[in-house]
Short mmCIF file of C-alpha atoms in Angstrom, two decimals:
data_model
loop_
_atom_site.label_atom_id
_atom_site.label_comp_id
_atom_site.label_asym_id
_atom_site.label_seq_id
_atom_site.Cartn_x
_atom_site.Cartn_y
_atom_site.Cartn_z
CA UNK R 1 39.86 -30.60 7.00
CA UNK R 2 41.09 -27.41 6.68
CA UNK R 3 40.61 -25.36 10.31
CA UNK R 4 40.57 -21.91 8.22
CA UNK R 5 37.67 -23.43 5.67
CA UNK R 6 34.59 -21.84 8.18
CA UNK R 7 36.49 -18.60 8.64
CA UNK R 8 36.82 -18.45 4.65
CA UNK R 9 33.64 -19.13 3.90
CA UNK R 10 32.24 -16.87 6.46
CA UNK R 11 34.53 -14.16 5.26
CA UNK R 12 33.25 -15.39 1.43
CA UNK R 13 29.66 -14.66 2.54
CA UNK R 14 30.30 -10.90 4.11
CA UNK R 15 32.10 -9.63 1.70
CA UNK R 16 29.23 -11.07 -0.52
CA UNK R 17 26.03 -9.73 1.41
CA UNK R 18 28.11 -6.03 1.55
CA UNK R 19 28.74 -6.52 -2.08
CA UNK R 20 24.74 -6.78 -2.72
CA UNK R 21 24.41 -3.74 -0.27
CA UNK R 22 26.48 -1.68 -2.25
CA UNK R 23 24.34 -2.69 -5.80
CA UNK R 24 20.97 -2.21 -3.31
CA UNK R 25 22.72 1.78 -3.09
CA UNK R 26 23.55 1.67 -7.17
CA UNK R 27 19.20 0.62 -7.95
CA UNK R 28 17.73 3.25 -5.12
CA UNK R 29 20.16 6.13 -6.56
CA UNK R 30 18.68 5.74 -10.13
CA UNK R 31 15.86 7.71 -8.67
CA UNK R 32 17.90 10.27 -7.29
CA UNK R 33 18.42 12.79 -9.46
CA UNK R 34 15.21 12.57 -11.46
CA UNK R 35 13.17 13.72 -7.90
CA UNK R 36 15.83 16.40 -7.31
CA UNK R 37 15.27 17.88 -11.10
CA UNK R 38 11.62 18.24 -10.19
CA UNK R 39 12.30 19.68 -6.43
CA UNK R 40 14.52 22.24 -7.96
CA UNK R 41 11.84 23.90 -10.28
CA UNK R 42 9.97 24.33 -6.89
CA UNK R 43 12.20 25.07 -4.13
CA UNK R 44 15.98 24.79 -5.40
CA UNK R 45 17.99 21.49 -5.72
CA UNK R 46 19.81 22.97 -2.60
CA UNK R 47 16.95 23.34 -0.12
CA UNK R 48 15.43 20.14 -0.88
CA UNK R 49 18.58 18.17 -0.59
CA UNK R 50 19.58 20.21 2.39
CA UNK R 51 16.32 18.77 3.91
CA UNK R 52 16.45 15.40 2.96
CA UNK R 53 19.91 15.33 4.37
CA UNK R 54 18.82 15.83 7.79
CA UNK R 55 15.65 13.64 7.18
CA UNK R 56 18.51 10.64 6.56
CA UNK R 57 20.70 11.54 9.63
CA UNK R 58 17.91 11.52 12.00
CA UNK R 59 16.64 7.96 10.48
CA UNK R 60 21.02 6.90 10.64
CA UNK R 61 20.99 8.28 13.88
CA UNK R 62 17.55 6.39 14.79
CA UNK R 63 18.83 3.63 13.24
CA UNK R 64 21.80 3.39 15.76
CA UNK R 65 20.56 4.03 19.31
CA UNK R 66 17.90 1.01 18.37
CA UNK R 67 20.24 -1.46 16.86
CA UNK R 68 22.99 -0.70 19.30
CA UNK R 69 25.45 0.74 16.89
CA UNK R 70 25.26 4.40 17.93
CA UNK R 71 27.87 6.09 15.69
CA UNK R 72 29.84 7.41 18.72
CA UNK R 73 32.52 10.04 17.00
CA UNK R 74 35.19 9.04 19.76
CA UNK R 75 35.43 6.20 18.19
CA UNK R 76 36.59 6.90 14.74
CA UNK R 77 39.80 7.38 13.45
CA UNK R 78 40.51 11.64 13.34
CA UNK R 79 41.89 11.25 9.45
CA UNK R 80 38.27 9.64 8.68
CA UNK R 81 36.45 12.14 10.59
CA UNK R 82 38.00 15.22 8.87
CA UNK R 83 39.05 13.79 5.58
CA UNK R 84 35.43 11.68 5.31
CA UNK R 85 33.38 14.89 6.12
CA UNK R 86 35.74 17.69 3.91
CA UNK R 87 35.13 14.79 1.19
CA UNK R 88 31.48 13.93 1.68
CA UNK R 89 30.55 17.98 2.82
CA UNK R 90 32.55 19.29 -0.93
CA UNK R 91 30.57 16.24 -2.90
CA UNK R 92 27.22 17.79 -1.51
CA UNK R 93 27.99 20.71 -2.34
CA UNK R 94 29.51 20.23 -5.85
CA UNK R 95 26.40 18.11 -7.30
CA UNK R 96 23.89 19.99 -5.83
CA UNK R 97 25.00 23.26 -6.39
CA UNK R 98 25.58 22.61 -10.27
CA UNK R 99 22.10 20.81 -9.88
CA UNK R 100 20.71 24.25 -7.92
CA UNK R 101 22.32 26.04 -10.76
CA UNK R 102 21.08 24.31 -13.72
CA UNK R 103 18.30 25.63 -16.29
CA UNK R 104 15.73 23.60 -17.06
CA UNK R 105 14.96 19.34 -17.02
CA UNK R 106 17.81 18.95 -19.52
CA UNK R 107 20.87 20.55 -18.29
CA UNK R 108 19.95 18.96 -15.14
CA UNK R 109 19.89 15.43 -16.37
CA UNK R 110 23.63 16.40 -18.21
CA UNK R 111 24.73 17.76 -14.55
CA UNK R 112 23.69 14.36 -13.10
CA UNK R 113 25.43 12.30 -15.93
CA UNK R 114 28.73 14.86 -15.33
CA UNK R 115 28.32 13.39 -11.38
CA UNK R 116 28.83 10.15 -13.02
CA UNK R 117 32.32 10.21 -13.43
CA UNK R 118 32.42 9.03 -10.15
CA UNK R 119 32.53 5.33 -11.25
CA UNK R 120 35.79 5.65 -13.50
CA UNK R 121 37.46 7.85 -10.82
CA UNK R 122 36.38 5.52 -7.97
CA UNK R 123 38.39 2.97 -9.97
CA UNK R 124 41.28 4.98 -10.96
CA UNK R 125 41.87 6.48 -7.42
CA UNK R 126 42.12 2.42 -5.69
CA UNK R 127 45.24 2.26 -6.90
CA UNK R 128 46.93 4.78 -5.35
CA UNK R 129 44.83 4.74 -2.19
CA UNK R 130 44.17 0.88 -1.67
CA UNK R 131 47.35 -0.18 -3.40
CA UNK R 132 45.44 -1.82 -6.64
CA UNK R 133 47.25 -2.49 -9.48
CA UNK R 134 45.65 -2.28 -13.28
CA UNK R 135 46.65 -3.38 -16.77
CA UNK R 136 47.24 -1.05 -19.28
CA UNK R 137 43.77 -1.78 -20.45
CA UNK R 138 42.26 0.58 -17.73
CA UNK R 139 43.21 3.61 -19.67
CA UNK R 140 41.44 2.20 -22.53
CA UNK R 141 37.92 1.49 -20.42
CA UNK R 142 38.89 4.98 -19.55
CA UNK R 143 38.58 6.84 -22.16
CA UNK R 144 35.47 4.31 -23.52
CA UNK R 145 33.58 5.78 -20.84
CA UNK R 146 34.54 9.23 -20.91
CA UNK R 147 33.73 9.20 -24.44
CA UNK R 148 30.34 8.37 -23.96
CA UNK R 149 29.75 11.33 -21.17
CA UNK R 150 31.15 13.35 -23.70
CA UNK R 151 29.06 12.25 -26.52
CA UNK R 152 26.01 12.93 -23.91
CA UNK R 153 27.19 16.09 -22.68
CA UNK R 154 27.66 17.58 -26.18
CA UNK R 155 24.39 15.87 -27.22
CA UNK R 156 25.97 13.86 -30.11
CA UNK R 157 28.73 16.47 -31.05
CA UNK R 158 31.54 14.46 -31.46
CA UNK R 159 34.31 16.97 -31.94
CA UNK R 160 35.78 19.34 -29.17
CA UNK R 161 34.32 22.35 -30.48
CA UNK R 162 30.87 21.02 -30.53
CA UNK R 163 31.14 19.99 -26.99
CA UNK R 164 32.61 23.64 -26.08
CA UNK R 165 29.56 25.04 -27.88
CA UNK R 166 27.19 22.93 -25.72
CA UNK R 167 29.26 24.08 -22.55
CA UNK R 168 30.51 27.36 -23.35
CA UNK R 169 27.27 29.22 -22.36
CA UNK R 170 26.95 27.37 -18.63
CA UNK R 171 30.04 25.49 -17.83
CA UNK R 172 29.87 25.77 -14.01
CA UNK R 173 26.81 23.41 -13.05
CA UNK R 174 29.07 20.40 -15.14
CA UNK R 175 31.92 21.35 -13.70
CA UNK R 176 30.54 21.12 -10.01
CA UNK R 177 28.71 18.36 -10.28
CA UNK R 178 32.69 16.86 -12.17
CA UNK R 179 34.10 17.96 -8.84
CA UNK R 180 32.11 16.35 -6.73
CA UNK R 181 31.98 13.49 -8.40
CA UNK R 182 35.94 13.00 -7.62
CA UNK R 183 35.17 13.91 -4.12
CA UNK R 184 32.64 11.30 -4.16
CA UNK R 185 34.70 8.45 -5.27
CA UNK R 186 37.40 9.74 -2.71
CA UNK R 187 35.40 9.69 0.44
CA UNK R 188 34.29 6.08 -0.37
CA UNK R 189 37.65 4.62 -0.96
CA UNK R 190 38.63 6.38 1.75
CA UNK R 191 35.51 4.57 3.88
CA UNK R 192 37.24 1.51 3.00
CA UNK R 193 40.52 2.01 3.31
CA UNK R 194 40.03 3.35 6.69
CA UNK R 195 36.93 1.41 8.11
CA UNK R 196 37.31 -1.85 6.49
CA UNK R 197 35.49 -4.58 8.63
CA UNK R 198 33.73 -1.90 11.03
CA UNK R 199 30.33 -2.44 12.08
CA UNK R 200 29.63 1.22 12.28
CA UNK R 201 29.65 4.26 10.37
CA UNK R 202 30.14 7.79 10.82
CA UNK R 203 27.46 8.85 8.35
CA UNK R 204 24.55 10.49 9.95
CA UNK R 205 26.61 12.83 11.64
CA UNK R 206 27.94 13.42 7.86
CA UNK R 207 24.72 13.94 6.63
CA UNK R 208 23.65 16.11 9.63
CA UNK R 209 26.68 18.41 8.68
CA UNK R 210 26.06 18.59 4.83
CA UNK R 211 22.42 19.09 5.37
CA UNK R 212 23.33 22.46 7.58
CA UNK R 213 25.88 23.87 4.73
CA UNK R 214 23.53 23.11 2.08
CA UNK R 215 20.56 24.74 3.32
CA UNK R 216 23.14 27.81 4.60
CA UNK R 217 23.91 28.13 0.75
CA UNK R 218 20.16 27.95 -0.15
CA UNK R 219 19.78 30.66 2.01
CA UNK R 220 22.46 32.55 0.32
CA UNK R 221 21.56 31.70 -3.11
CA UNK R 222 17.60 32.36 -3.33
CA UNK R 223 14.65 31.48 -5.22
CA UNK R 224 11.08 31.24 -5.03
CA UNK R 225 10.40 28.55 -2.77
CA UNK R 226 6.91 26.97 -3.67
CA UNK R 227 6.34 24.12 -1.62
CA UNK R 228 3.68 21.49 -1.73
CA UNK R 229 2.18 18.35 -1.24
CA UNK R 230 4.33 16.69 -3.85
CA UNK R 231 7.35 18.49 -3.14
CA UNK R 232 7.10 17.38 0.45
CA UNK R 233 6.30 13.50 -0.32
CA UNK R 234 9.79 14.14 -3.36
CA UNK R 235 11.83 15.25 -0.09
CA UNK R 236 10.86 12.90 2.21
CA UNK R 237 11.45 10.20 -0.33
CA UNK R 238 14.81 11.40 -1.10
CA UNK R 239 15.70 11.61 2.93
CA UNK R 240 15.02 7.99 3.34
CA UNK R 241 15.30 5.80 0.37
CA UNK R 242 18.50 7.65 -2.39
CA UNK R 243 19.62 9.42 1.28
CA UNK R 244 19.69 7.52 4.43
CA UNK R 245 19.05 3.52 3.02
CA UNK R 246 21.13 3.83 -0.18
CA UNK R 247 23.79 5.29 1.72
CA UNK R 248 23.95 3.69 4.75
CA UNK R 249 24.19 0.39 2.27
CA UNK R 250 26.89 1.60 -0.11
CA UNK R 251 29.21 2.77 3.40
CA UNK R 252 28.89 -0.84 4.42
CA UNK R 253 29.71 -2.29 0.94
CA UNK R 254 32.80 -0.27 1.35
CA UNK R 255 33.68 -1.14 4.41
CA UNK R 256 34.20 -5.08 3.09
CA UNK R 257 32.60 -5.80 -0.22
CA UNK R 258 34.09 -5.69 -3.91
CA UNK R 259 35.15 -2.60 -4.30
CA UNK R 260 36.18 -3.27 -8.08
CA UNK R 261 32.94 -4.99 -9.19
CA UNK R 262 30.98 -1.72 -7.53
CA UNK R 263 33.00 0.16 -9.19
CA UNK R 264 31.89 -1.53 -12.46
CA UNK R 265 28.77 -2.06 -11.60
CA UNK R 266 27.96 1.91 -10.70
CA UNK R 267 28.90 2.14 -14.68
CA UNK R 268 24.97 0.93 -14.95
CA UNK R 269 23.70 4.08 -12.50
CA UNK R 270 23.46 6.23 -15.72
CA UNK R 271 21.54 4.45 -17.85
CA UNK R 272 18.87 3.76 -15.12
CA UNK R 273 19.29 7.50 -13.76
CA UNK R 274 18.50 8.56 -17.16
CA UNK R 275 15.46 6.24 -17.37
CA UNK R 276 13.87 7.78 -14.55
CA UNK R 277 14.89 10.71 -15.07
CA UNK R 278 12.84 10.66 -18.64
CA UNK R 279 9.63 9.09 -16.92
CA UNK R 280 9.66 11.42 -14.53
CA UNK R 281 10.43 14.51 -16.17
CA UNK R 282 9.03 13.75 -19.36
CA UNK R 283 12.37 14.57 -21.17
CA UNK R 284 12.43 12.33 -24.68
CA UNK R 285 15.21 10.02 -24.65
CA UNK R 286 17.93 10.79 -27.80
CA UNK R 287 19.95 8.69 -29.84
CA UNK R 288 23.06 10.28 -28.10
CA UNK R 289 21.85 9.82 -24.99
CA UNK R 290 21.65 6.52 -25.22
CA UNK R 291 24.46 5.12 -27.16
CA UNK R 292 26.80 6.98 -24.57
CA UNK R 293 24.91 5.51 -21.78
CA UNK R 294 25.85 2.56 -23.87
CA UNK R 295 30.15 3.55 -23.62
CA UNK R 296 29.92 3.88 -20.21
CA UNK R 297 28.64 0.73 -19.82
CA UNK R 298 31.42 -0.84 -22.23
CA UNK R 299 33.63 1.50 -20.81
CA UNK R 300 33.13 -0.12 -17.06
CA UNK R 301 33.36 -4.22 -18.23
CA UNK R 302 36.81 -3.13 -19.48
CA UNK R 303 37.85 -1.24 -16.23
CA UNK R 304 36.27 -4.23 -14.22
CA UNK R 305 39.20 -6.15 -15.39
CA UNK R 306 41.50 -3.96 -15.59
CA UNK R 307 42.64 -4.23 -12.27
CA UNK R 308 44.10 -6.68 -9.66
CA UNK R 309 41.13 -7.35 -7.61
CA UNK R 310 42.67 -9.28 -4.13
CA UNK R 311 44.74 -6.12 -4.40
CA UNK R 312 41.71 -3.68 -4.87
CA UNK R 313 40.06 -6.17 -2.65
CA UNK R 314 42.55 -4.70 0.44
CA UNK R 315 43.62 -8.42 1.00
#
């Protein structure tokens, strides 16, 4: 028998187990943005994210003197440290900003879908930061799934002048929440790239340090804070299941699992974001919502394969 055959199969099973982390992250962010919306009529998208940040870097931080895995920063390389934070610090800020900035249930639900590009850039950017390799199909899932943010974003305008009309009047909260998004899909190949096989993670402190710029902008940027019962319960939710947990998983999935079938599978986060986010906020679903929920989708099975996976893989 084969000496390597235990090694393989234990390696098999990790990568695995982070895999199912990292789809844990994709089902806990559906509720995300939906409890954010709501926040933000009451206190600002900024404020309450700001304190749901440092909610989740305590619990990380918790989380690591008890299981022995105290994120020590002497330990990390320097490039993660300042590339990870710039990256993770400028995706904060980008999504909730445009959230912060946003008027009303319905521009914040097309801010969250703009976030969304994360997905397609997460798998465009492996190839020139893990080395992946694509097909020329890739530019086809591409533009499938870009179509359908499109589609939603000009709500069912399908020419360019109909989507300028829709974001003509308020460009800047889609355009943030854009930004971030490619920081986003940076800092997590970046996770992997750089902390592939680690047992630890440098993410509460990242947290801690996004939490403090965020709630320094909410302070710049004002409103009428209202808080409440509810609002409480929404920020404490967000600090420890979308924030700390969902997080905390989707660092680990990066650090081994399949970074290419994430990818894919973070293609999904829209449609279930968009779910909530009509339950919740009691925003009627459209036609155009859904069928380009439906494109990105279709959009992410032809990405998925699309690309070399061992390569994508690291291996």
């Amino acid at each position: 028998m084969n000496n390597t055959t235990p090694v393989t199969i234990a390696a098999t099973a990790s990568r695995g187990i982070r895999t199912a982390m990292g789809l844990a992250a994709i089902l806990l962010w559906s509720s995300l943005f939906a409890i954010t919306t709501h926040a933000n009529a009451a206190v600002g998208a900024l404020a309450a994210t700001g304190w749901s940040y440092l909610i989740a870097g305590g619990l990380g931080l918790l989380a690591g003197a008890l299981t022995g895995r105290w994120p020590d920063l002497r330990m990390f390389p320097r490039r993660y440290l300042a590339a990870g934070a710039a990256c993770f610090v400028l995706y904060s800020v980008g999504v909730f900003l445009g959230l912060h900035l946003s008027h009303g249930a319905e521009q914040g639900m097309e801010v969250a879908l703009a976030n969304y590009l994360w997905p397609a850039l997460l798998l465009a950017l492996s190839i020139p930061i893990l080395g992946a390799k694509a097909r020329w199909t890739l530019g086809l899932g591409l533009l499938v799934a870009l179509f359908g943010l499109v589609l939603v974003v000009g709500r069912g305008q399908l020419s360019a002048s109909g989507l300028w009309a829709q974001l003509g009047a308020d460009p800047l909260p889609c355009l943030l929440a854009a930004g971030g998004a490619a920081m986003w899909a940076s800092y997590s190949l970046l996770t992997r790239r750089w902390l592939a096989g680690s047992q630890v993670t440098a993410l509460p402190w990242f947290f801690l340090l996004a939490g403090v710029v965020l709630l320094s902008l909410a302070r710049g940027l004002p409103v009428t804070q209202q808080w409440t019962a509810r609002t409480v319960a929404e920020t404490a939710f967000l600090g420890v299941f979308p924030g700390w947990l969902a997080y905390s998983l989707w660092d680990r999935a990066m650090q081994g699992g399949d970074v290419v079938l994430l990818g894919a599978a973070s293609y999904g986060t829209p449609l279930l974001s968009t779910l909530c986010s009509s339950l919740y906020l009691g925003v009627p679903l459209s036609t155009a919502l859904g069928l380009g929920c439906m494109l990105l989708i279709g959009g992410a099975l032809i990405c998925r394969f699309s690309i070399t996976e061992s390569v994508a893989a690291g291996k």
